[in-house]
Amino acid sequence: MYLADSRHTPVSDTAPAPRPGRPARIATTVLALGTVSLVTDVSSEMVTAVLPLYLVTVMAVSPLGFGVLDGVYNGATVVIRLLGGLLADRPGGHDAHGHGTDGHGRHKAVAAAGYGLSALCKPALLLARTTPVLGLVLAVDRAGKGLRTAPRDALISLSAPPERRARAFGVHRAMDTVGALAGPLLAFLILRAAPGGYHAVFTVSACVAALGVLVLVLCVPARPGGMVGGVLPLPAGRPVARLLRLPGLRRVCLCAALLGLATLSDSFVYLFAQRRLGLPAGWFPLLPLGTAAVYLLLAVPLGAAGDRYGRRRVFVLGHLALLSGYALLLLRPAGGLPVAAVVLTLHGLFYAATDGMLAAATAAVVPASRQGAGLALVSTGQAAGRFGCSLTVGVLWARWGDGAALAAMTAALAGAVAVAAYVLRPGPARGKEAA
Amino acid sequence: MSGGRRFLVLLAAVALLAATGTLAVLHAAGQARGARADGPPVRAGTVTLGAQPDGPRLVFRSMTWGPDRDELASVPLRHPDDTRTAASAPTCLRFHAAAGTGICLQAVYGLVQDGYRAVVLDAALHEVRHYDLAGIPTRARVSPSGHLVAWTVFLSGDSYAGGSFSTRTSVLDTRTWTLQENLEDDAVTLDGAPYRSPDVNVWGVTFADDERFYATVATGGRTYLAAGDVTRRTLTTVHGNVECPSLSPDGTRIAYKKRVPGLPDDAPWRLYVLDLRTMAESATAEQRDVDDQALWLDGRTLAYALPGDDGTDVWSVPADGSGAPALLVHAALAPAVVR
């Protein structure tokens, strides 16, 4: 998205001038945060990968029991995510001398609290012998994740020069995905070495999580390298209401929610692929790996492409890739694996082209001192949209079958992409192109 | 803190955490290899699903830590504390058997991810045929004649609102090897009217004969006992609030998990028995949360798993509400009576 990056903020004084023709260095803070996410994702995904197995085959919990465990605490994360963003933006204690609005919030402290909370939950898994206790541990773990997401993204956006932000987010997301792929692998290697050794998996996960917190505390500066977001004047009022008075953020938030309403959850995409393309049952667990691999490969190049050729263009292209994926599932030109591979590639491409881009676009329209809350607001809007989409698809599927549900969502996505492309268009009134 | 100091702290922490992790894995690996001294007595031997001249035996998945974990073991039904006989193959997560046919739902260890499959066993525990599964095994049953086999797996990805769960239940005819992969495709009649919804889940089949069965149907946040027909592919609800039904040998009663109001959300079930002739429900003497498909040891006694030191133990209780629960077999899951 071109948006307002260059409207009021020429390249910041402290930013190294980008050298044409050669990619600029990636900020060390971004790499450090990428490492924290990678390590933390190894830790959390190794638990996620074995948890259903542990519950169902060792503790003999039934599927419904697991569903209850999983579902009971789901709503709280959204609130906690907003809370994390707002808390993180409040000026830190040592920073109270009028520097409250220059981006020196408590991002690191709040992120560390979030990562720390989740890390403490891993050894707690060892002690949880009954399902209620286990449910509580999982809820606290999730709260930690909600708390840390916005301040972490704010740190990334504050560490990267505005014209390199999409790539910075791409680098972070790619490292994150490496962790998400490596976690289950490590867990199953441990189970291979020690059959039934779930407690060993939890112990190793706890060690890895502790390492992630340590890397955050030791290697991520509390005040990242002097980069700033847009220095827009902030309207008066309550924090969230004030943010929503920023026209740029309002547009991004609106588009995120609107597109979210037409974005099928991953589960639905895999379910549609499985059912409509007639994939063998054994392939089902492997489908997410296909998306993740493509995401991993393309996150950095597409982020750089967004910085260079316009974030709006890449963002819209990403959604067009998703639209093509829906169309393939809808029209089924052929059955089976080849089509499924193309759909998963488009799905991974969609994530690589849009996830970091949305964060970078948000960062560009929010003052440095409100990065946390701004990012939290947009991701909450997106999550709310996607939840609405899941409910709608469920109802449509029940009434008219999966083909009708998919057709409706394909049409909705086409409409949403057109609206987003229009709303986010660059124009004389919106400042010149930031590419 | 200076850069050098920071690096040293990080290095020391990595060494310490790596050592802790390695020790944990080595400890667990040692536990998996060596049998526990205080575990139930075991000897390696032959487990058969055929006729038992010395009286009925209970065959189950062994949950003892050590080399016998997940193997099929058997004890005399009348003397469950006797030394158990464990067969070295196959290993199973869930198991059931009747009339010389066994069903073993097992994990297949892969390089990146584990897969699962359903293995049909003959009386000597040899594989007759296997089928790949799409999720983690949870329930398995064989019809009294040994002709039909059913299983339920748990698909974490198969969800409608994110972060939820879904099941898939399949029925296999071992005479023709016809597989009905997903009972959710059956025509559902709910409270007397035809019903269709994508959130329908079916699990926990229990067979009456080679035609009729019962299973749990869940939709809209409620569960039902449904009577199913294998040939006509229908599911008709006959009672509410029933999960994991188990039909008595004489076909007159259903033992099941009932969600009792007032119990905590994450431990909501009690073991109940439904009389199909009068549709009267009665509680058993088991006061703990039961999350298992019960097994009828005979016309009067139920067996079911409860959490224990090795994962689960199998307990028994009279089906008529009298008596008290008693520990049947330590470190065991998924039992079947072989006569």
PDB file of N, CA and C in Angstrom, chain B residues 101 120 128-129 131 145-149 171-180 210 230-231:
ATOM      1  N   THR B 101     -12.202 -61.633  15.082  1.00  0.00           N
ATOM      2  CA  THR B 101     -11.760 -60.479  14.302  1.00  0.00           C
ATOM      3  C   THR B 101     -11.317 -59.383  15.262  1.00  0.00           C
ATOM      4  N   VAL B 120      -7.040 -54.436  10.379  1.00  0.00           N
ATOM      5  CA  VAL B 120      -7.951 -55.542  10.696  1.00  0.00           C
ATOM      6  C   VAL B 120      -7.079 -56.763  10.992  1.00  0.00           C
ATOM      7  N   VAL B 128      -4.757 -58.487   8.335  1.00  0.00           N
ATOM      8  CA  VAL B 128      -5.488 -58.951   7.174  1.00  0.00           C
ATOM      9  C   VAL B 128      -5.511 -57.841   6.117  1.00  0.00           C
ATOM     10  N   ARG B 129      -5.774 -56.641   6.564  1.00  0.00           N
ATOM     11  CA  ARG B 129      -5.823 -55.490   5.676  1.00  0.00           C
ATOM     12  C   ARG B 129      -5.668 -54.241   6.512  1.00  0.00           C
ATOM     13  N   TYR B 131      -6.019 -49.692   6.562  1.00  0.00           N
ATOM     14  CA  TYR B 131      -6.560 -48.474   5.949  1.00  0.00           C
ATOM     15  C   TYR B 131      -5.909 -47.274   6.609  1.00  0.00           C
ATOM     16  N   SER B 145     -20.653 -60.592  15.329  1.00  0.00           N
ATOM     17  CA  SER B 145     -20.319 -61.683  14.406  1.00  0.00           C
ATOM     18  C   SER B 145     -18.876 -61.617  13.934  1.00  0.00           C
ATOM     19  N   GLY B 146     -18.218 -60.475  14.157  1.00  0.00           N
ATOM     20  CA  GLY B 146     -16.859 -60.285  13.654  1.00  0.00           C
ATOM     21  C   GLY B 146     -16.820 -59.810  12.213  1.00  0.00           C
ATOM     22  N   HIS B 147     -17.984 -59.572  11.598  1.00  0.00           N
ATOM     23  CA  HIS B 147     -18.014 -59.174  10.184  1.00  0.00           C
ATOM     24  C   HIS B 147     -17.806 -57.691   9.959  1.00  0.00           C
ATOM     25  N   LEU B 148     -18.403 -56.852  10.825  1.00  0.00           N
ATOM     26  CA  LEU B 148     -18.304 -55.407  10.633  1.00  0.00           C
ATOM     27  C   LEU B 148     -17.334 -54.811  11.648  1.00  0.00           C
ATOM     28  N   VAL B 149     -16.666 -53.755  11.198  1.00  0.00           N
ATOM     29  CA  VAL B 149     -15.706 -53.072  12.054  1.00  0.00           C
ATOM     30  C   VAL B 149     -15.987 -51.575  11.936  1.00  0.00           C
ATOM     31  N   VAL B 171     -17.215 -47.251   8.788  1.00  0.00           N
ATOM     32  CA  VAL B 171     -17.657 -48.628   9.003  1.00  0.00           C
ATOM     33  C   VAL B 171     -17.145 -49.480   7.847  1.00  0.00           C
ATOM     34  N   LEU B 172     -16.549 -50.614   8.195  1.00  0.00           N
ATOM     35  CA  LEU B 172     -15.953 -51.493   7.185  1.00  0.00           C
ATOM     36  C   LEU B 172     -16.600 -52.878   7.263  1.00  0.00           C
ATOM     37  N   ASP B 173     -16.999 -53.393   6.106  1.00  0.00           N
ATOM     38  CA  ASP B 173     -17.506 -54.761   6.040  1.00  0.00           C
ATOM     39  C   ASP B 173     -16.347 -55.665   5.631  1.00  0.00           C
ATOM     40  N   THR B 174     -15.909 -56.561   6.546  1.00  0.00           N
ATOM     41  CA  THR B 174     -14.718 -57.355   6.257  1.00  0.00           C
ATOM     42  C   THR B 174     -15.021 -58.539   5.334  1.00  0.00           C
ATOM     43  N   ARG B 175     -16.318 -58.740   5.000  1.00  0.00           N
ATOM     44  CA  ARG B 175     -16.639 -59.808   4.049  1.00  0.00           C
ATOM     45  C   ARG B 175     -16.427 -59.314   2.626  1.00  0.00           C
ATOM     46  N   THR B 176     -16.797 -58.062   2.376  1.00  0.00           N
ATOM     47  CA  THR B 176     -16.684 -57.512   1.024  1.00  0.00           C
ATOM     48  C   THR B 176     -15.607 -56.425   0.937  1.00  0.00           C
ATOM     49  N   TRP B 177     -15.046 -56.047   2.080  1.00  0.00           N
ATOM     50  CA  TRP B 177     -14.097 -54.942   2.180  1.00  0.00           C
ATOM     51  C   TRP B 177     -14.686 -53.656   1.618  1.00  0.00           C
ATOM     52  N   THR B 178     -15.998 -53.464   1.848  1.00  0.00           N
ATOM     53  CA  THR B 178     -16.605 -52.177   1.500  1.00  0.00           C
ATOM     54  C   THR B 178     -16.411 -51.244   2.676  1.00  0.00           C
ATOM     55  N   LEU B 179     -15.916 -50.049   2.379  1.00  0.00           N
ATOM     56  CA  LEU B 179     -15.662 -49.071   3.442  1.00  0.00           C
ATOM     57  C   LEU B 179     -16.605 -47.887   3.294  1.00  0.00           C
ATOM     58  N   GLN B 180     -17.416 -47.650   4.320  1.00  0.00           N
ATOM     59  CA  GLN B 180     -18.175 -46.384   4.374  1.00  0.00           C
ATOM     60  C   GLN B 180     -17.306 -45.432   5.156  1.00  0.00           C
ATOM     61  N   ASP B 210     -25.171 -57.353  12.153  1.00  0.00           N
ATOM     62  CA  ASP B 210     -24.451 -56.918  10.962  1.00  0.00           C
ATOM     63  C   ASP B 210     -25.234 -55.904  10.142  1.00  0.00           C
ATOM     64  N   VAL B 230     -26.735 -49.962   8.503  1.00  0.00           N
ATOM     65  CA  VAL B 230     -25.552 -50.004   7.655  1.00  0.00           C
ATOM     66  C   VAL B 230     -25.922 -50.015   6.176  1.00  0.00           C
ATOM     67  N   THR B 231     -26.965 -50.761   5.791  1.00  0.00           N
ATOM     68  CA  THR B 231     -27.319 -50.885   4.378  1.00  0.00           C
ATOM     69  C   THR B 231     -28.080 -49.667   3.878  1.00  0.00           C
TER      70      THR B 231
END
